[in-house]
Amino acid sequence: MSNTHKTINPATEDVLETYSVMSRQEAEGIIEQTHHAFLNWRKTGFEERADILRKTAALIRERQDDYAALMTREMGKTLAEGKQECELCAAICEYTAEQGPTKLADETRELAGGRAVVSYQPQGVIYGIQPWNFPLYQVIRYSAANLMAGNTVLLKHANNVWGMALEVEKLYRDAGMPEHAFRTLLIDHEVSDAVIEHKLVRGVTLTGSPNAGRTVAQRAAKVLKKTVLELGSNDAYLVLADADIKKAAKICVQGRTYNVGQTCVAAKRFIIEEPVYEEFREACLAEMEKLSFGDPTNSDTKMGPMAREDLRDGLHEQVRKSIEAGATCSLGGEIPEGKGYFYPPTVLENVAPGQPAYDDELFGPVAALIKVKDVAEAMRVANDSIYGLGGGIFSADEDEALRLARDEFDTGMVNINGYNLAKPNLPFGGVKQSGYGREHGGFGMHEFVNVKSVMVSES
């Protein structure tokens, strides 16, 4: 591989920056520095760690205009969505700072003839491999929890957002984090494999595709290291016959097209009961037709470009193959002319098994409409997936929707009559080929700690 890498503005196709790619030797030197930082960081008190995370939150808010502009340049997110991402990251840091001392505190347990303590001890260097779609959030999500727990952190970010990768390192340092407690590695996949296997790396967390998850988990398993995986999905949103159809259509389109549909928990498959199918279809098409796409720096633009040319072209191939296999395209479905990696809001109908729109994840602004006879079939189709990250139900009967969500939806998260992205106080993660492990809600702070039992017998 070349020892340099260029980042590209996906709206203009202009080169942004050229970065030097680190060698294995350079990466190993940074791992050692991060391990030495851990030996001191682990001894700090919870309140000291919490104060640094609160300062991190304040700096994110202070710098949100710059961070949002960087996201727009590197991966095409609109400025408004970039600022929303910054606010979520600040809230995560604050929640972690507030809850960390309680979640990580020692617990006392009964012990016959003595007493026992359960202690949550940090383990060392935790390695995160992160994608480009939420370039600040994906990093804050795992790093804040692990730094609060007393671990130190390495980052391998997607190479189209290396500017943000370096900014996060600077952010933590400016907030008061010790030198080398968080470090960014500008590396290729081959060096990343060596990082996973390095004796000083104690755990690996990845957000990405199922294929990436399999590769990383297998490599980590060979050296008996724990992994947390947050992978793809093709989340189903059920529109039941008693739903508020206009509201459902508006929320479903928002959930499908936020971040140009490049979201693991985007609403992707819309499963509609037959009596309201036509009404939902018309409302969905009307909402999709309202969406403007173009220059992401323009405040009127609802959707910027997709992040890379290969991603746009891959999505279009999935649409084309779905149509060849029997789907019908009711809106969009054509790559626009001109510069930039744009893709229009697209609606596919007659979506069925054997089509990418049914079986796979479409990581872009393509809605798949599926007509079903009743609730039982809707639930069966929703769960007829290799994935299990999120999903949703629209219904006037909240109690029955809650029962379906709790007892029958085979996913890690379910929305009822709404669409929510990640929340700092709620666990985030999936099942099946959407991965394993949980982040947020305090759960992430326990993923890479040594849950240690100490038993004291009375003398």
Coordinates of C-alpha atoms in Angstrom, one line a residue:
M1 CA 0.0 0.0 0.0
S2 CA 1.1 3.6 -0.7
N3 CA 2.5 5.3 2.4
T4 CA 0.1 8.3 1.8
H5 CA -3.7 8.5 1.7
K6 CA -5.9 11.3 0.3
T7 CA -9.3 12.3 1.6
I8 CA -12.0 13.4 -0.9
N9 CA -14.9 15.9 -0.5
P10 CA -17.9 13.7 -1.7
A11 CA -19.9 16.8 -2.8
T12 CA -17.2 18.3 -5.1
E13 CA -14.8 15.3 -5.6
D14 CA -11.9 17.6 -4.6
V15 CA -8.9 16.3 -2.7
L16 CA -9.0 17.6 0.9
E17 CA -5.8 16.4 2.6
T18 CA -3.0 14.0 2.1
Y19 CA -2.0 11.9 5.1
S20 CA 1.1 9.8 5.9
V21 CA 0.0 6.2 6.7
M22 CA 1.7 4.8 9.8
S23 CA 4.0 1.8 9.6
R24 CA 3.6 -1.2 11.9
Q25 CA 6.6 0.0 13.9
E26 CA 5.1 3.4 14.4
A27 CA 1.8 1.9 15.5
E28 CA 3.5 -0.5 17.9
G29 CA 5.3 2.5 19.4
I30 CA 2.0 4.3 20.0
I31 CA 0.5 1.1 21.6
E32 CA 3.4 1.0 24.1
Q33 CA 2.9 4.7 24.9
T34 CA -0.9 4.1 25.4
H35 CA -0.1 1.2 27.7
H36 CA 2.3 3.3 29.8
A37 CA -0.4 6.0 30.0
F38 CA -2.8 3.3 31.3
L39 CA -0.5 2.5 34.2
N40 CA -1.0 6.0 35.6
W41 CA -4.6 6.6 34.3
R42 CA -5.9 3.5 36.1
K43 CA -4.9 5.1 39.4
T44 CA -6.9 8.2 39.0
G45 CA -10.2 8.7 40.9
F46 CA -13.6 8.5 39.3
E47 CA -14.3 12.2 39.8
E48 CA -11.1 13.3 38.1
R49 CA -12.1 11.2 35.1
A50 CA -15.6 12.6 35.2
D51 CA -14.3 16.2 35.3
I52 CA -12.3 15.6 32.1
L53 CA -15.4 14.2 30.4
R54 CA -17.4 17.2 31.4
K55 CA -14.7 19.4 30.0
T56 CA -14.8 17.3 26.8
A57 CA -18.5 17.9 26.5
A58 CA -18.0 21.7 26.9
L59 CA -15.3 21.7 24.2
I60 CA -17.5 19.8 21.8
R61 CA -20.3 22.4 22.2
E62 CA -17.7 25.2 21.8
R63 CA -16.3 23.7 18.6
Q64 CA -19.5 22.3 17.1
D65 CA -19.4 24.7 14.1
D66 CA -15.9 23.6 13.2
Y67 CA -16.7 19.9 13.8
A68 CA -19.9 20.1 11.7
A69 CA -18.0 21.8 8.9
L70 CA -15.3 19.1 9.0
M71 CA -18.0 16.3 8.8
T72 CA -19.5 18.0 5.8
R73 CA -16.2 18.3 4.0
E74 CA -15.1 14.7 4.7
M75 CA -18.3 12.7 4.4
G76 CA -21.1 14.9 3.2
K77 CA -23.3 15.3 6.2
T78 CA -25.4 18.5 6.3
L79 CA -24.3 21.2 8.7
A80 CA -27.5 20.8 10.7
E81 CA -27.0 17.1 11.2
G82 CA -23.4 17.6 12.1
K83 CA -24.4 20.0 14.9
Q84 CA -27.0 17.4 16.2
E85 CA -24.3 14.8 16.2
C86 CA -22.1 17.1 18.3
E87 CA -24.9 17.7 20.9
L88 CA -25.4 13.9 21.2
C89 CA -21.7 13.5 21.8
A90 CA -21.6 16.1 24.5
A91 CA -24.7 14.5 26.2
I92 CA -22.9 11.1 26.1
C93 CA -19.8 12.6 27.8
E94 CA -22.0 14.2 30.5
Y95 CA -24.1 11.1 31.1
T96 CA -20.9 9.0 31.4
A97 CA -19.4 11.5 33.8
E98 CA -22.6 11.6 35.9
Q99 CA -23.2 7.8 36.0
G100 CA -19.6 6.5 36.0
P101 CA -18.8 6.8 39.6
T102 CA -21.9 4.8 40.6
K103 CA -21.8 2.2 37.8
L104 CA -18.1 1.5 38.5
A105 CA -18.2 1.6 42.3
D106 CA -17.3 -1.5 44.3
E107 CA -20.2 -3.6 45.4
T108 CA -20.4 -5.6 48.7
R109 CA -21.8 -9.2 48.6
E110 CA -22.5 -11.7 51.3
L111 CA -19.9 -14.3 52.1
A112 CA -20.3 -16.9 54.8
G113 CA -17.7 -16.3 57.5
G114 CA -16.5 -13.0 56.1
R115 CA -17.3 -10.4 53.5
A116 CA -16.9 -10.0 49.7
V117 CA -16.3 -7.2 47.3
V118 CA -17.1 -7.1 43.6
S119 CA -14.7 -4.6 41.9
Y120 CA -14.8 -3.3 38.3
Q121 CA -11.1 -2.9 37.4
P122 CA -9.8 -1.5 34.1
Q123 CA -7.8 -3.9 31.9
G124 CA -5.6 -1.7 29.7
V125 CA -5.5 -0.6 26.1
I126 CA -8.8 -0.9 24.2
Y127 CA -8.7 -0.8 20.4
G128 CA -11.7 0.7 18.5
I129 CA -12.2 0.3 14.7
Q130 CA -14.9 2.8 13.6
P131 CA -16.8 3.8 10.5
W132 CA -17.3 7.1 8.8
N133 CA -21.0 7.7 9.0
F134 CA -21.0 9.5 12.3
P135 CA -17.4 10.4 12.5
L136 CA -17.4 12.0 16.0
Y137 CA -20.2 10.0 17.6
Q138 CA -18.8 6.6 16.7
V139 CA -15.6 7.5 18.5
I140 CA -17.1 9.1 21.5
R141 CA -19.5 6.2 22.0
Y142 CA -16.9 3.7 22.9
S143 CA -14.0 5.9 24.1
A144 CA -15.9 7.9 26.8
A145 CA -17.1 4.8 28.5
N146 CA -13.7 3.1 28.4
L147 CA -11.8 6.2 29.6
M148 CA -14.3 6.6 32.4
A149 CA -13.6 2.9 33.3
G150 CA -9.9 3.6 33.6
N151 CA -8.8 2.0 30.3
T152 CA -6.8 3.9 27.7
V153 CA -8.0 3.9 24.1
L154 CA -6.7 3.5 20.5
L155 CA -8.7 4.5 17.4
K156 CA -8.5 3.3 13.8
H157 CA -11.0 5.5 12.0
A158 CA -12.3 5.0 8.4
N159 CA -9.7 6.6 6.1
N160 CA -12.1 9.0 4.5
V161 CA -12.5 10.8 7.9
W162 CA -8.9 11.0 9.1
G163 CA -9.3 14.7 9.8
M164 CA -11.9 14.0 12.4
A165 CA -9.8 11.1 13.8
L166 CA -7.0 13.5 14.6
E167 CA -9.4 16.1 15.9
V168 CA -10.8 13.7 18.5
E169 CA -7.3 13.0 19.8
K170 CA -6.8 16.8 20.1
L171 CA -10.2 17.2 21.8
Y172 CA -9.4 14.7 24.6
R173 CA -5.9 16.2 25.1
D174 CA -7.3 19.7 25.3
A175 CA -9.9 18.6 27.8
G176 CA -7.1 17.4 30.2
M177 CA -6.8 13.8 29.3
P178 CA -3.2 12.6 30.0
E179 CA -0.9 12.4 27.0
H180 CA -1.3 9.1 25.1
A181 CA -4.5 8.1 27.0
F182 CA -6.3 8.4 23.7
R183 CA -4.4 8.0 20.4
T184 CA -5.4 7.8 16.8
L185 CA -3.7 5.3 14.4
L186 CA -3.6 6.3 10.7
I187 CA -3.1 2.7 9.5
D188 CA -4.2 0.2 6.9
H189 CA -5.9 -3.2 7.5
E190 CA -2.7 -5.2 7.6
V191 CA -1.3 -3.1 10.4
S192 CA -4.7 -3.1 12.1
D193 CA -4.5 -6.9 12.3
A194 CA -1.2 -6.6 14.1
V195 CA -2.7 -4.2 16.5
I196 CA -5.5 -6.6 17.4
E197 CA -2.9 -9.3 18.1
H198 CA -0.5 -7.1 20.1
K199 CA 0.0 -8.3 23.7
L200 CA -0.7 -4.9 25.2
V201 CA -4.1 -4.6 23.6
R202 CA -6.7 -6.1 25.9
G203 CA -10.0 -5.7 23.9
V204 CA -11.4 -4.7 20.5
T205 CA -14.6 -3.0 19.6
L206 CA -15.8 -2.5 16.1
T207 CA -18.6 -0.8 14.3
G208 CA -19.0 -1.8 10.7
S209 CA -20.3 -4.5 8.4
P210 CA -20.9 -8.1 9.3
N211 CA -18.0 -9.2 7.1
A212 CA -15.7 -6.7 9.0
G213 CA -17.1 -8.0 12.3
R214 CA -16.4 -11.6 11.4
T215 CA -12.8 -10.9 10.3
V216 CA -12.0 -8.8 13.4
A217 CA -13.8 -11.2 15.9
Q218 CA -12.0 -14.2 14.4
R219 CA -8.6 -12.5 14.7
A220 CA -9.3 -11.4 18.2
A221 CA -10.6 -14.9 19.2
K222 CA -7.3 -16.5 18.1
V223 CA -5.6 -14.5 20.8
L224 CA -8.5 -14.9 23.3
K225 CA -9.5 -11.2 23.3
K226 CA -13.0 -10.0 23.9
T227 CA -14.8 -8.1 21.2
V228 CA -17.9 -5.9 21.1
L229 CA -19.5 -5.7 17.6
E230 CA -22.1 -3.2 16.4
L231 CA -22.8 -4.3 12.8
G232 CA -25.3 -3.6 10.0
S233 CA -29.0 -4.1 9.9
N234 CA -32.1 -3.8 7.6
D235 CA -34.5 -2.6 10.3
A236 CA -38.2 -3.2 9.8
Y237 CA -40.8 -0.7 10.7
L238 CA -44.4 -2.1 11.0
V239 CA -47.3 0.1 9.9
L240 CA -50.4 -1.5 11.4
A241 CA -53.9 -0.9 10.2
D242 CA -54.8 1.3 13.2
A243 CA -51.8 3.6 12.8
D244 CA -51.9 7.3 12.1
I245 CA -50.7 6.9 8.5
K246 CA -49.6 10.4 7.8
K247 CA -47.6 10.6 10.9
A248 CA -46.1 7.1 10.3
A249 CA -45.1 8.0 6.7
K250 CA -43.5 11.3 7.8
I251 CA -41.5 9.5 10.6
C252 CA -40.6 6.5 8.4
V253 CA -39.2 8.8 5.7
Q254 CA -37.2 10.8 8.3
G255 CA -35.9 7.5 9.7
R256 CA -34.9 6.3 6.2
T257 CA -33.2 9.4 4.9
Y258 CA -31.4 10.9 8.0
N259 CA -27.7 11.1 7.2
V260 CA -28.6 10.2 3.6
G261 CA -29.8 6.8 4.9
Q262 CA -26.2 5.9 6.0
T263 CA -27.3 4.8 9.5
C264 CA -27.1 1.3 11.0
V265 CA -30.4 1.9 12.8
A266 CA -32.1 3.6 9.9
A267 CA -35.7 2.6 9.0
K268 CA -35.1 0.4 6.0
R269 CA -38.0 -2.0 5.3
F270 CA -41.5 -0.7 5.7
I271 CA -44.0 -3.6 6.4
I272 CA -47.5 -2.4 5.9
E273 CA -50.9 -4.1 6.6
E274 CA -52.9 -4.5 3.4
P275 CA -55.9 -2.2 4.4
V276 CA -53.7 0.8 4.7
Y277 CA -51.0 0.0 2.2
E278 CA -52.1 2.4 -0.6
E279 CA -52.7 5.2 1.9
F280 CA -49.2 4.7 3.3
R281 CA -47.6 4.4 -0.1
E282 CA -49.1 7.7 -1.3
A283 CA -48.0 9.5 1.9
C284 CA -44.5 8.0 1.8
L285 CA -44.0 9.0 -1.9
A286 CA -45.2 12.5 -1.1
E287 CA -42.8 12.9 1.8
M288 CA -39.9 11.5 -0.2
E289 CA -40.6 13.8 -3.1
K290 CA -40.3 16.8 -0.8
L291 CA -36.6 16.0 0.0
S292 CA -34.0 18.2 -1.7
F293 CA -30.5 16.8 -2.2
G294 CA -27.5 18.8 -3.1
D295 CA -24.8 21.0 -1.5
P296 CA -24.6 20.0 2.1
T297 CA -23.4 23.4 3.2
N298 CA -26.7 25.0 2.0
S299 CA -29.2 25.3 4.8
D300 CA -32.1 24.3 2.6
T301 CA -30.5 21.0 1.6
K302 CA -32.1 18.0 3.3
M303 CA -29.7 15.4 2.0
G304 CA -26.0 15.8 1.0
P305 CA -24.0 13.3 -1.1
M306 CA -23.2 9.8 0.0
A307 CA -19.8 9.5 1.6
R308 CA -17.9 7.8 -1.2
E309 CA -18.3 6.9 -4.9
D310 CA -18.0 3.1 -4.2
L311 CA -20.8 3.3 -1.6
R312 CA -23.1 5.2 -4.0
D313 CA -22.4 2.8 -6.9
G314 CA -22.8 -0.2 -4.6
L315 CA -26.2 1.0 -3.4
H316 CA -27.3 1.6 -7.0
E317 CA -26.3 -2.0 -7.9
Q318 CA -28.4 -3.3 -5.0
V319 CA -31.4 -1.3 -6.4
R320 CA -30.8 -2.5 -9.9
K321 CA -30.6 -6.2 -8.8
S322 CA -33.7 -5.8 -6.7
I323 CA -35.6 -4.5 -9.7
E324 CA -34.2 -7.3 -11.9
A325 CA -35.5 -9.8 -9.3
G326 CA -39.1 -8.3 -9.3
A327 CA -39.2 -5.1 -7.3
T328 CA -40.7 -2.0 -8.9
C329 CA -39.2 1.4 -8.6
S330 CA -41.8 4.1 -7.8
L331 CA -39.4 7.0 -7.2
G332 CA -35.8 7.8 -7.9
G333 CA -33.4 4.9 -8.7
E334 CA -31.2 6.8 -11.1
I335 CA -27.7 8.3 -10.4
P336 CA -27.9 12.0 -11.2
E337 CA -25.5 13.7 -13.6
G338 CA -22.7 16.0 -12.5
K339 CA -20.1 16.1 -9.7
G340 CA -20.6 14.6 -6.3
Y341 CA -21.7 11.2 -5.0
F342 CA -25.4 11.9 -4.9
Y343 CA -28.2 9.5 -4.9
P344 CA -31.9 10.5 -5.0
P345 CA -34.7 9.5 -2.5
T346 CA -35.8 6.1 -3.9
V347 CA -38.9 3.9 -3.2
L348 CA -39.0 0.2 -4.1
E349 CA -42.3 -1.8 -4.1
N350 CA -43.1 -5.5 -4.5
V351 CA -40.0 -6.2 -2.4
A352 CA -39.7 -9.9 -1.6
P353 CA -37.1 -12.5 -0.5
G354 CA -34.3 -13.0 -2.9
Q355 CA -33.9 -9.3 -3.5
P356 CA -31.1 -7.2 -1.9
A357 CA -33.8 -4.7 -0.7
Y358 CA -35.4 -7.5 1.3
D359 CA -32.4 -9.6 2.3
D360 CA -29.5 -7.2 2.7
E361 CA -28.7 -3.8 4.1
L362 CA -29.2 -0.8 1.8
F363 CA -27.0 1.9 3.2
G364 CA -28.6 4.9 1.5
P365 CA -31.9 6.7 0.9
V366 CA -33.9 3.7 -0.5
A367 CA -37.2 2.7 1.1
A368 CA -38.4 -0.9 0.6
L369 CA -42.3 -1.3 0.9
I370 CA -43.7 -4.7 1.8
K371 CA -47.4 -5.5 1.9
V372 CA -48.7 -8.0 4.4
K373 CA -52.1 -9.5 5.4
D374 CA -52.0 -9.0 9.1
V375 CA -50.0 -8.4 12.2
A376 CA -48.8 -12.0 12.5
E377 CA -47.4 -11.9 8.9
A378 CA -45.9 -8.4 9.6
M379 CA -44.0 -9.8 12.6
R380 CA -42.8 -12.8 10.7
V381 CA -41.5 -10.7 7.9
A382 CA -39.8 -8.3 10.3
N383 CA -37.9 -11.2 12.0
D384 CA -37.2 -12.9 8.6
S385 CA -33.7 -11.3 8.6
I386 CA -30.1 -12.2 9.4
Y387 CA -30.0 -8.9 11.2
G388 CA -31.4 -7.7 14.5
L389 CA -30.4 -4.2 15.5
G390 CA -33.5 -2.0 15.6
G391 CA -37.0 -1.7 14.3
G392 CA -40.3 0.0 14.9
I393 CA -44.1 -0.3 15.2
F394 CA -46.8 2.2 14.4
S395 CA -50.1 1.5 16.0
A396 CA -52.9 3.2 18.0
D397 CA -52.8 0.4 20.5
E398 CA -49.6 1.2 22.5
D399 CA -50.0 -1.7 25.0
E400 CA -50.2 -4.3 22.2
A401 CA -47.3 -2.6 20.3
L402 CA -45.3 -2.7 23.5
R403 CA -46.1 -6.4 23.9
L404 CA -45.0 -7.1 20.3
A405 CA -41.8 -5.1 20.7
R406 CA -40.9 -6.7 24.0
D407 CA -41.9 -10.3 23.3
E408 CA -41.7 -10.9 19.6
F409 CA -39.4 -8.4 17.9
D410 CA -36.0 -10.1 17.6
T411 CA -33.9 -7.0 17.8
G412 CA -31.9 -5.1 20.4
M413 CA -34.0 -1.9 20.1
V414 CA -37.6 -1.1 19.1
N415 CA -39.3 2.3 18.5
I416 CA -43.0 2.7 19.0
N417 CA -44.8 5.5 17.1
G418 CA -41.5 7.3 16.6
Y419 CA -37.9 7.2 15.4
N420 CA -35.1 7.7 17.8
L421 CA -31.3 7.5 17.2
A422 CA -29.0 6.6 20.1
K423 CA -29.8 7.9 23.6
P424 CA -27.1 8.2 26.2
N425 CA -29.2 6.5 28.9
L426 CA -30.4 3.5 26.9
P427 CA -28.5 0.4 25.8
F428 CA -27.4 0.4 22.1
G429 CA -26.7 -2.8 20.3
G430 CA -28.2 -5.8 18.4
V431 CA -28.5 -9.5 18.0
K432 CA -27.9 -12.1 15.2
Q433 CA -25.6 -10.7 12.5
S434 CA -26.0 -7.2 13.9
G435 CA -23.4 -8.1 16.5
Y436 CA -23.2 -8.4 20.3
G437 CA -22.4 -6.3 23.3
R438 CA -24.0 -3.1 24.5
E439 CA -23.0 0.5 24.6
H440 CA -24.7 3.5 26.3
G441 CA -26.9 3.4 29.3
G442 CA -24.0 2.5 31.5
F443 CA -23.5 -0.9 29.8
G444 CA -20.5 0.2 27.8
M445 CA -18.5 0.9 31.0
H446 CA -18.8 -2.7 31.9
E447 CA -17.8 -4.3 28.6
F448 CA -14.0 -4.1 29.0
V449 CA -13.5 -4.2 32.7
N450 CA -12.3 -7.1 34.9
V451 CA -15.2 -7.9 37.2
K452 CA -13.1 -9.0 40.1
S453 CA -14.3 -11.0 43.2
V454 CA -12.4 -10.3 46.4
M455 CA -13.3 -12.6 49.3
V456 CA -12.3 -11.7 52.9
S457 CA -12.6 -14.4 55.5
E458 CA -12.9 -13.4 59.1
S459 CA -9.7 -14.2 61.1

